[in-house]
PDB file of C-alpha atoms in Angstrom:
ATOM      1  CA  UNK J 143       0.000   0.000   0.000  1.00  0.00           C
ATOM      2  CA  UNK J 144       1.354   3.598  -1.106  1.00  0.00           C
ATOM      3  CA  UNK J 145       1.113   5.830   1.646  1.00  0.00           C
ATOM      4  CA  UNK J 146       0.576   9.308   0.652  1.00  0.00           C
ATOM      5  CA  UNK J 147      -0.688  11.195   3.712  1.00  0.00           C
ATOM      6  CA  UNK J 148       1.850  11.707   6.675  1.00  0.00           C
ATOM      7  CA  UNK J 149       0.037  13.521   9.439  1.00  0.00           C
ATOM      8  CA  UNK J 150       2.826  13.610  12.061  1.00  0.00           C
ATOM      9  CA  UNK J 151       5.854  14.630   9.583  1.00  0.00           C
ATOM     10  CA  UNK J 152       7.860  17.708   8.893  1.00  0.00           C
ATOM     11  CA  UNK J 153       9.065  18.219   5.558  1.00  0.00           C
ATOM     12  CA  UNK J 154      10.870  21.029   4.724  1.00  0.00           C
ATOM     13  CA  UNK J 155      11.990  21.920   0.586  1.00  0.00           C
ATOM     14  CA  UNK J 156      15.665  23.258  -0.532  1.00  0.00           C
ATOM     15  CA  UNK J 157      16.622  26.844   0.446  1.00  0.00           C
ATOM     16  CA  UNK J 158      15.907  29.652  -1.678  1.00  0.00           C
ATOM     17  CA  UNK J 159      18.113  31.427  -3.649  1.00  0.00           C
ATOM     18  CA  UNK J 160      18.064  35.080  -5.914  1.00  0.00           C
ATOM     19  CA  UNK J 161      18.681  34.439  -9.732  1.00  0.00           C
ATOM     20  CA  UNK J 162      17.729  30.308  -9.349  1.00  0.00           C
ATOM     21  CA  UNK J 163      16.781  28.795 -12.567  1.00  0.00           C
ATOM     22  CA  UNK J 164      14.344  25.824 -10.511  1.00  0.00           C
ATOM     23  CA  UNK J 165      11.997  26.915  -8.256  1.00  0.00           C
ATOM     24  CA  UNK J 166      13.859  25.383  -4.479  1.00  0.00           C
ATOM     25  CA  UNK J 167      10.654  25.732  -2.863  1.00  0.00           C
ATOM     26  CA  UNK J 168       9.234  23.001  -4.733  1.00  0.00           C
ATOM     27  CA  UNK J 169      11.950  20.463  -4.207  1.00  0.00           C
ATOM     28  CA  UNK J 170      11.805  17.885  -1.513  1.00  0.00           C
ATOM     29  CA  UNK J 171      14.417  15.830  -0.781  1.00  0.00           C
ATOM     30  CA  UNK J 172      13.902  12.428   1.247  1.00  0.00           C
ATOM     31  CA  UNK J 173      16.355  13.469   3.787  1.00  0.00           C
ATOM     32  CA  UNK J 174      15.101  16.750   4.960  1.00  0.00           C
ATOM     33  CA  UNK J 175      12.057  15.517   6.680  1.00  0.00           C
ATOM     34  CA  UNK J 176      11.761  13.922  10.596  1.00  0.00           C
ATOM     35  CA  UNK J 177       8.269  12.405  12.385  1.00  0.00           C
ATOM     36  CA  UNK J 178       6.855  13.962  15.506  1.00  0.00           C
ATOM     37  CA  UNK J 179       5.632  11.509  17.901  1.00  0.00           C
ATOM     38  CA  UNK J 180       2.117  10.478  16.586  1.00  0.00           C
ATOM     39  CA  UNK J 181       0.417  10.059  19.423  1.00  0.00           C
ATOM     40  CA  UNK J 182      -0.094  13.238  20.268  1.00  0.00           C
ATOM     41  CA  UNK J 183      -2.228  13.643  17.159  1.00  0.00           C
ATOM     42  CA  UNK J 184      -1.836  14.749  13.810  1.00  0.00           C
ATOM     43  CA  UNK J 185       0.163  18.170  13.250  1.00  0.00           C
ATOM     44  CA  UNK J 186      -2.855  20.751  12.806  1.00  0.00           C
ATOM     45  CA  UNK J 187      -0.707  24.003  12.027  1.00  0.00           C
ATOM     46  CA  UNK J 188       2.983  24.931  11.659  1.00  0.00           C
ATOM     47  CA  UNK J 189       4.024  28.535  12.498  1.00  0.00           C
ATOM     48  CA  UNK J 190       7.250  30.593  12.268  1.00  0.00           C
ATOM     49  CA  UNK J 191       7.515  32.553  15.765  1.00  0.00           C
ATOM     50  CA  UNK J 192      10.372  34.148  16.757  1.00  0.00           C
ATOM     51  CA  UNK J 193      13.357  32.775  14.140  1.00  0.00           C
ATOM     52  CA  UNK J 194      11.399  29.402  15.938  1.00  0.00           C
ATOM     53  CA  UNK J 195       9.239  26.428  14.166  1.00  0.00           C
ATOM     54  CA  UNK J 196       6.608  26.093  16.360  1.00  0.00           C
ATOM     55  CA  UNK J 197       3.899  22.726  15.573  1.00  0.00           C
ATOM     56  CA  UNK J 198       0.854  22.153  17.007  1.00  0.00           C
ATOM     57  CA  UNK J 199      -0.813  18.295  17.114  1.00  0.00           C
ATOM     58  CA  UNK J 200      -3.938  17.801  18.942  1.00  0.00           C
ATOM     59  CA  UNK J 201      -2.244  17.437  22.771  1.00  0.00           C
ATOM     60  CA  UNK J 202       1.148  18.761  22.433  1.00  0.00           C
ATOM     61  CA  UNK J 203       2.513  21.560  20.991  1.00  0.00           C
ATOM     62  CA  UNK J 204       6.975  21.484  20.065  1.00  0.00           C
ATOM     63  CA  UNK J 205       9.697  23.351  18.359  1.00  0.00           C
ATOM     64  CA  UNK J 206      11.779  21.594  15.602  1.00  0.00           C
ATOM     65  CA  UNK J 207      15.326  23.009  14.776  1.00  0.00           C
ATOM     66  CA  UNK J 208      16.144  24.085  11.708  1.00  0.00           C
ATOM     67  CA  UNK J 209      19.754  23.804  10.173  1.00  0.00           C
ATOM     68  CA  UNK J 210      21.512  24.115  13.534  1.00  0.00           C
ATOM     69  CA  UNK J 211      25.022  23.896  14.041  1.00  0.00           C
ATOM     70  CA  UNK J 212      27.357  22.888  16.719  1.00  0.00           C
ATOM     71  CA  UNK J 213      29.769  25.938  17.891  1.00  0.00           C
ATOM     72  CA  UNK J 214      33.262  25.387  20.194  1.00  0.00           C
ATOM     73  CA  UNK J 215      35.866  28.097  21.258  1.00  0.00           C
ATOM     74  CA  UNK J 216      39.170  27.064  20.747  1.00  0.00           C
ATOM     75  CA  UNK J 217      42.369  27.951  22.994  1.00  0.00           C
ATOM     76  CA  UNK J 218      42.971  31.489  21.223  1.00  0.00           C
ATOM     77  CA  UNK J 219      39.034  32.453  21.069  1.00  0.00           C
ATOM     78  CA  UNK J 220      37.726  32.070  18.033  1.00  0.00           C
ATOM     79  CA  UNK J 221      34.646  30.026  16.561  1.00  0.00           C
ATOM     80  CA  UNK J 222      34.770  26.850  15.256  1.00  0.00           C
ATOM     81  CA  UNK J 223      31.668  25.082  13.420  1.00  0.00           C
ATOM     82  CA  UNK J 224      31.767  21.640  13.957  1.00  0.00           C
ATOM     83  CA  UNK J 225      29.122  20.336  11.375  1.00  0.00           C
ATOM     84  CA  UNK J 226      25.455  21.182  10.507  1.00  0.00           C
ATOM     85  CA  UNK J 227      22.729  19.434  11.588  1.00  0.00           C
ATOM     86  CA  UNK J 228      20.578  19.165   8.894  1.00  0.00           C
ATOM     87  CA  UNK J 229      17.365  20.655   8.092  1.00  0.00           C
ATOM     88  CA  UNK J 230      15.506  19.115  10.894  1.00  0.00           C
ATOM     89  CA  UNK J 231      18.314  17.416  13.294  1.00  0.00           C
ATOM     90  CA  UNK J 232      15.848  17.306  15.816  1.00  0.00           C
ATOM     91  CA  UNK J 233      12.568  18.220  17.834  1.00  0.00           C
ATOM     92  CA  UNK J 234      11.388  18.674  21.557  1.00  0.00           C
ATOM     93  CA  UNK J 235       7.881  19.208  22.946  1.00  0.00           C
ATOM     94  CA  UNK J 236       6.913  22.777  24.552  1.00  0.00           C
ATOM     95  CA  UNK J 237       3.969  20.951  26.373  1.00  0.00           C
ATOM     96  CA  UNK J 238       2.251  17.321  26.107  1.00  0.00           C
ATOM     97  CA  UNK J 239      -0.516  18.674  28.071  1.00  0.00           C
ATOM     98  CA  UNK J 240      -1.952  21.313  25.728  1.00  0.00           C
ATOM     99  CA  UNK J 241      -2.250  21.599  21.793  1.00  0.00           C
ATOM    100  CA  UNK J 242      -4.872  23.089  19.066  1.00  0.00           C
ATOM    101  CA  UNK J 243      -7.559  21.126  16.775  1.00  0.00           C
ATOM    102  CA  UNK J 244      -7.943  24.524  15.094  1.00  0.00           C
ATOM    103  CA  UNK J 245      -5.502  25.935  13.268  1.00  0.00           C
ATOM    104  CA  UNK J 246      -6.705  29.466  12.457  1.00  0.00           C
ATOM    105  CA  UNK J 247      -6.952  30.056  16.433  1.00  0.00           C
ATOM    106  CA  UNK J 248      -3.181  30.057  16.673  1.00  0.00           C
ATOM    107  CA  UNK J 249      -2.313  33.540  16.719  1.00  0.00           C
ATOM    108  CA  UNK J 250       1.329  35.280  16.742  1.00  0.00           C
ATOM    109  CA  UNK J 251       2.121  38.485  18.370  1.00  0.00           C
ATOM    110  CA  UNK J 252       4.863  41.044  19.485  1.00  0.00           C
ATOM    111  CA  UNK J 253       4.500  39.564  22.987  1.00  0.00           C
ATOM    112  CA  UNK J 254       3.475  35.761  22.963  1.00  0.00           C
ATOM    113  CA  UNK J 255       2.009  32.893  20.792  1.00  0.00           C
ATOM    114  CA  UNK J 256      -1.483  32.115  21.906  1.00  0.00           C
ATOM    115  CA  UNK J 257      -3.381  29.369  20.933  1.00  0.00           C
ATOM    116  CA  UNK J 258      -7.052  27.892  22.026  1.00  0.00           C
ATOM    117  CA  UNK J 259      -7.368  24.132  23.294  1.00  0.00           C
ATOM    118  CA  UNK J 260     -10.444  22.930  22.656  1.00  0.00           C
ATOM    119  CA  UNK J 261     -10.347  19.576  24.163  1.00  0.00           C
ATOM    120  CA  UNK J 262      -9.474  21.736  27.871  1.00  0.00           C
ATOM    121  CA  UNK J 263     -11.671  24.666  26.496  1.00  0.00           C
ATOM    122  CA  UNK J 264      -9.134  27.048  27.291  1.00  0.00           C
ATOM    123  CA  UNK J 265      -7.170  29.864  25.985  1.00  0.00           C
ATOM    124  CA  UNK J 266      -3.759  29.919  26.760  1.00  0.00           C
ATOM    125  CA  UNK J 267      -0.570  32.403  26.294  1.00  0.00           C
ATOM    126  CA  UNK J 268       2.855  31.160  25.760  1.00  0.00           C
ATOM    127  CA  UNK J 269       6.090  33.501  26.566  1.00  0.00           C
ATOM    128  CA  UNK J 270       8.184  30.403  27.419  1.00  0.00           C
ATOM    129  CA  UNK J 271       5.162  28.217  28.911  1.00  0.00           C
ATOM    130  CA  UNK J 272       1.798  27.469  28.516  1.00  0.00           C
ATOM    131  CA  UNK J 273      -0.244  29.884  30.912  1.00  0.00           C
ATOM    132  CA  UNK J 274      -4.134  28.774  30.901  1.00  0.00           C
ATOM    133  CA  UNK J 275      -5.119  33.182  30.844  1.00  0.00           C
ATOM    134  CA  UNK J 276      -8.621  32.063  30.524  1.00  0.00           C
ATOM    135  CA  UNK J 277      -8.384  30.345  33.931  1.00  0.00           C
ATOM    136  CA  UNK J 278      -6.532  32.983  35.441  1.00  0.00           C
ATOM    137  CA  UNK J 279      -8.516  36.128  33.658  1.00  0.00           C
ATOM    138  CA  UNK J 280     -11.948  35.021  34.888  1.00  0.00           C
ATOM    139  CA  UNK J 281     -13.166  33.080  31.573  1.00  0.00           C
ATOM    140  CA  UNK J 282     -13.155  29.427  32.989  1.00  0.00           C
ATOM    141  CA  UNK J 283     -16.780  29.045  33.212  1.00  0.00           C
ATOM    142  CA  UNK J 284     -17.651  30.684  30.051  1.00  0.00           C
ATOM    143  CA  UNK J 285     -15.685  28.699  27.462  1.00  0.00           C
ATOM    144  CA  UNK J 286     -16.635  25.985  29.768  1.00  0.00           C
ATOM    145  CA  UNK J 287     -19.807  26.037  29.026  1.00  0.00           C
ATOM    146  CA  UNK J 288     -20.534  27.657  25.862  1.00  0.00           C
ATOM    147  CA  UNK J 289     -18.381  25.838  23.588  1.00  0.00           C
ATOM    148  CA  UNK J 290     -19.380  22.599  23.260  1.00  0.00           C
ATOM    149  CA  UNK J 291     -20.704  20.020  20.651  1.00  0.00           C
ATOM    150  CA  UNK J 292     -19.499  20.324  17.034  1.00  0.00           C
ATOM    151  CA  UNK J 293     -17.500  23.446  17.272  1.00  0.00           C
ATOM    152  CA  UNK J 294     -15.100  21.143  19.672  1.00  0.00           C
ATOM    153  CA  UNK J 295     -14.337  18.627  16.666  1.00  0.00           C
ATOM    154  CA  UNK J 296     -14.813  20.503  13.668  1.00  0.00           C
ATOM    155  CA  UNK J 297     -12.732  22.955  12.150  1.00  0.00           C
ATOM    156  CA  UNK J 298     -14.124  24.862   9.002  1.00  0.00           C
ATOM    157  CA  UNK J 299     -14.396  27.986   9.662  1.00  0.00           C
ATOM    158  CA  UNK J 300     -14.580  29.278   6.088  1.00  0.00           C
ATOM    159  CA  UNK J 301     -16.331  26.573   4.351  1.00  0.00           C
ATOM    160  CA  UNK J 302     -20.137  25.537   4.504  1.00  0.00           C
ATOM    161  CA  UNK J 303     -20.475  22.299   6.326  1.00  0.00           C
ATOM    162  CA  UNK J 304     -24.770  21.254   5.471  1.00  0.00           C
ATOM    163  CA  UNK J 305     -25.307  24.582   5.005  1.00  0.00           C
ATOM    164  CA  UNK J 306     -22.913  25.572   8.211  1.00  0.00           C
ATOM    165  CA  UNK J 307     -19.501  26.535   9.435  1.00  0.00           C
ATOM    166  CA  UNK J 308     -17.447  25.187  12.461  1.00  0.00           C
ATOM    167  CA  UNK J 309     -14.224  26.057  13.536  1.00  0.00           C
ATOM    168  CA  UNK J 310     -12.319  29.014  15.015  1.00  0.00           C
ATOM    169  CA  UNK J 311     -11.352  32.472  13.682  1.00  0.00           C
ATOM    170  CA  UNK J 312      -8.234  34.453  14.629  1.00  0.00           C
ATOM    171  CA  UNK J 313      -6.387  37.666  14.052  1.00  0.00           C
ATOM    172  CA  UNK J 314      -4.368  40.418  16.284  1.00  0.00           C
ATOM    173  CA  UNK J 315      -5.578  43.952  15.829  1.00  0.00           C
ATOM    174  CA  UNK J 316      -1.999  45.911  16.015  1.00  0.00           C
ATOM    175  CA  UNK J 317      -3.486  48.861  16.580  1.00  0.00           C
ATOM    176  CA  UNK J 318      -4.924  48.321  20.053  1.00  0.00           C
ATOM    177  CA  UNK J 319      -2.999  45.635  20.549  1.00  0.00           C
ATOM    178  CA  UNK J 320      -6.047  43.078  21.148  1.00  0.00           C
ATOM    179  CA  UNK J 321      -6.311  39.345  19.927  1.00  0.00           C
ATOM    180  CA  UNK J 322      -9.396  38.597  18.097  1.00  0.00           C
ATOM    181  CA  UNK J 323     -10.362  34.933  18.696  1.00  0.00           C
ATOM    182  CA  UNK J 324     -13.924  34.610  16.356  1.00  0.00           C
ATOM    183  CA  UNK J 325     -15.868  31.419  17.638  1.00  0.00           C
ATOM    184  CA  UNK J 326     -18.009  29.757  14.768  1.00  0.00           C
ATOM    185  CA  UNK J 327     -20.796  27.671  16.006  1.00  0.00           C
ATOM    186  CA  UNK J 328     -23.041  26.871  13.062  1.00  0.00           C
ATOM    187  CA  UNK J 329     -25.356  29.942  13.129  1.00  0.00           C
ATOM    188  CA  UNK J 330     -23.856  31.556  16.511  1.00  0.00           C
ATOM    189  CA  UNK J 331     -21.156  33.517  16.578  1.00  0.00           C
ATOM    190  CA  UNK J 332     -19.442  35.531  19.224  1.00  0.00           C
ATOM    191  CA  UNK J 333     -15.791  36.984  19.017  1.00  0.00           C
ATOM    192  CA  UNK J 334     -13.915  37.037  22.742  1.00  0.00           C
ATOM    193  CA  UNK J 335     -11.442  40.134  22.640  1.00  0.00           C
ATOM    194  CA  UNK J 336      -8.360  40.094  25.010  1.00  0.00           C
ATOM    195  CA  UNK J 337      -6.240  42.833  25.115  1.00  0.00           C
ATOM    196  CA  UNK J 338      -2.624  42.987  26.017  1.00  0.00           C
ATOM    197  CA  UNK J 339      -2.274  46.556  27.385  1.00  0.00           C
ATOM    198  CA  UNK J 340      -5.306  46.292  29.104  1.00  0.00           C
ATOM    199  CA  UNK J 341      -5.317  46.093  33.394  1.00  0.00           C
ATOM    200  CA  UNK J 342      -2.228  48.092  33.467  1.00  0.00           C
ATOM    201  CA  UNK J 343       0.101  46.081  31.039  1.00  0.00           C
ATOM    202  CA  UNK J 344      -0.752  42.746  32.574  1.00  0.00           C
ATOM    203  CA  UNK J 345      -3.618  41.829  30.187  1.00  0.00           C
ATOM    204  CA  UNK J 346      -6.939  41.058  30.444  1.00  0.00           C
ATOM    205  CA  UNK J 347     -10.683  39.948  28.807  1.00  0.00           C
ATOM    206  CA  UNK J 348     -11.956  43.726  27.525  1.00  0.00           C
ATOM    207  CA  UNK J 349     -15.792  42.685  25.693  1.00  0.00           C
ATOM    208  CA  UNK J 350     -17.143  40.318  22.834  1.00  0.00           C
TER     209      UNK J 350
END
C-alpha cells in the first residue's frame, strides 16, 4: 500500500536562492524531513515565531530546529563550526498537556504565541510556557460552558459544512494591541477580545 498522507511529519523543501533557474521551494528531498511523535495527534498548524518552528498536534505543541550547528571556542578564542545538523536534526515538545484542533486560532504576536485548546476549552498564552489566561482572567466558566458540541471537533471555519460553518477564527488587531479569537458555532457567533495593554500592562478579557 502507497502511503501518501503523513500527518505527524515535517518536511521542509531546498533553500531559496536570488537568480535560481528551478523553483527550491518546490523540491523535496527524502532526507530533509523527521516524524513527531504520533500520538499526540496529527500536526494541525505549523508557524514561524520568533526565528522558531513552532507545531501544534492535537495534545502537544513542540519546536523543531532548523539547520543548527554545533559551535566550540578554541584555545585562542575564536569560533569553530563543527558540522550542521541538517534541516531538521531534531525536535522537543513545549507541552504534552496542551495543543490546538484549530488551526486558524493560533495567533502570533509582538508579545506571545497564543493558541485555544479545545479539548481543555481554554485559551492559553505562551512567553516560554503554557499559561491557561482564561483560567486565570476570569473566563473558565464561560468557554466551559458555551463551547461545546461540534464546534469542539470541527474545524471549518470558512467553508459551509450542510449549510454551516465550524471552527475558530483568529487575528491580532496591532493597533490596540487586542487578539481577536472569532468562535463559529453553526449559526452563533461571538468573538472574545483580550487585550494585552489592558489592566495596566498585565492583560486582560476587555468585551465580545
Amino acid at each position: 500500500n502507497i502511503t501518501e498522507e503523513h500527518p505527524h511529519q515535517l518536511w521542509a523543501s531546498d533553500s531559496k536562492v536570488d537568480g535560481e533557474l528551478l523553483d527550491r521551494w518546490r523540491v523535496f528531498r527524502v532526507a530533509n524531513r523527521t516524524e513527531v511523535n504520533g500520538i499526540y495527534g496529527p500536526i494541525n498548524r505549523i508557524i514561524n515565531y520568533r526565528d522558531k518552528l513552532y507545531f501544534y498536534q492535537d495534545m502537544a505543541f513542540g519546536i523543531a530546529s532548523i539547520d543548527e550547528r554545533s559551535v566550540i571556542t578554541d584555545q585562542s578564542g575564536q569560533e569553530l563550526v563543527l558540522g550542521s545538523g541538517g534541516v531538521f536534526p531534531d525536535y522537543q515538545y513545549v507541552s504534552t498537556l496542551t495543543g490546538s484542533y484549530h488551526q486558524f486560532c493560533i495567533v502570533p504576536t509582538e508579545n506571545a504565541l497564543y493558541h485555544y485548546d479545545a479539548r481543555l476549552k481554554k485559551l492559553f498564552k505562551y512567553t516560554g510556557g503554557p499559561n491557561p489566561i482564561s483560567d486565570v482572567k476570569g473566563m473558565k466558566a464561560y468557554f466551559a460552558n458555551k463551547l461545546t458540541g461540534a464546534i469542539q471537533t470541527t474545524d471549518n471555519p470558512i467553508y459551509f459544512n450542510n449549510g454551516e460553518r465550524y471552527g475558530i477564527s483568529s487575528t491580532y488587531d496591532f493597533r490596540y494591541s487586542e487578539l481577536l479569537m472569532t468562535f463559529i458555532d453553526g449559526e452563533t457567533k461571538y468573538t472574545v477580545v483580550y487585550g494585552e495593554n489592558a489592566n495596566e500592562g498585565k492583560g486582560a478579557f476587555t468585551g465580545f
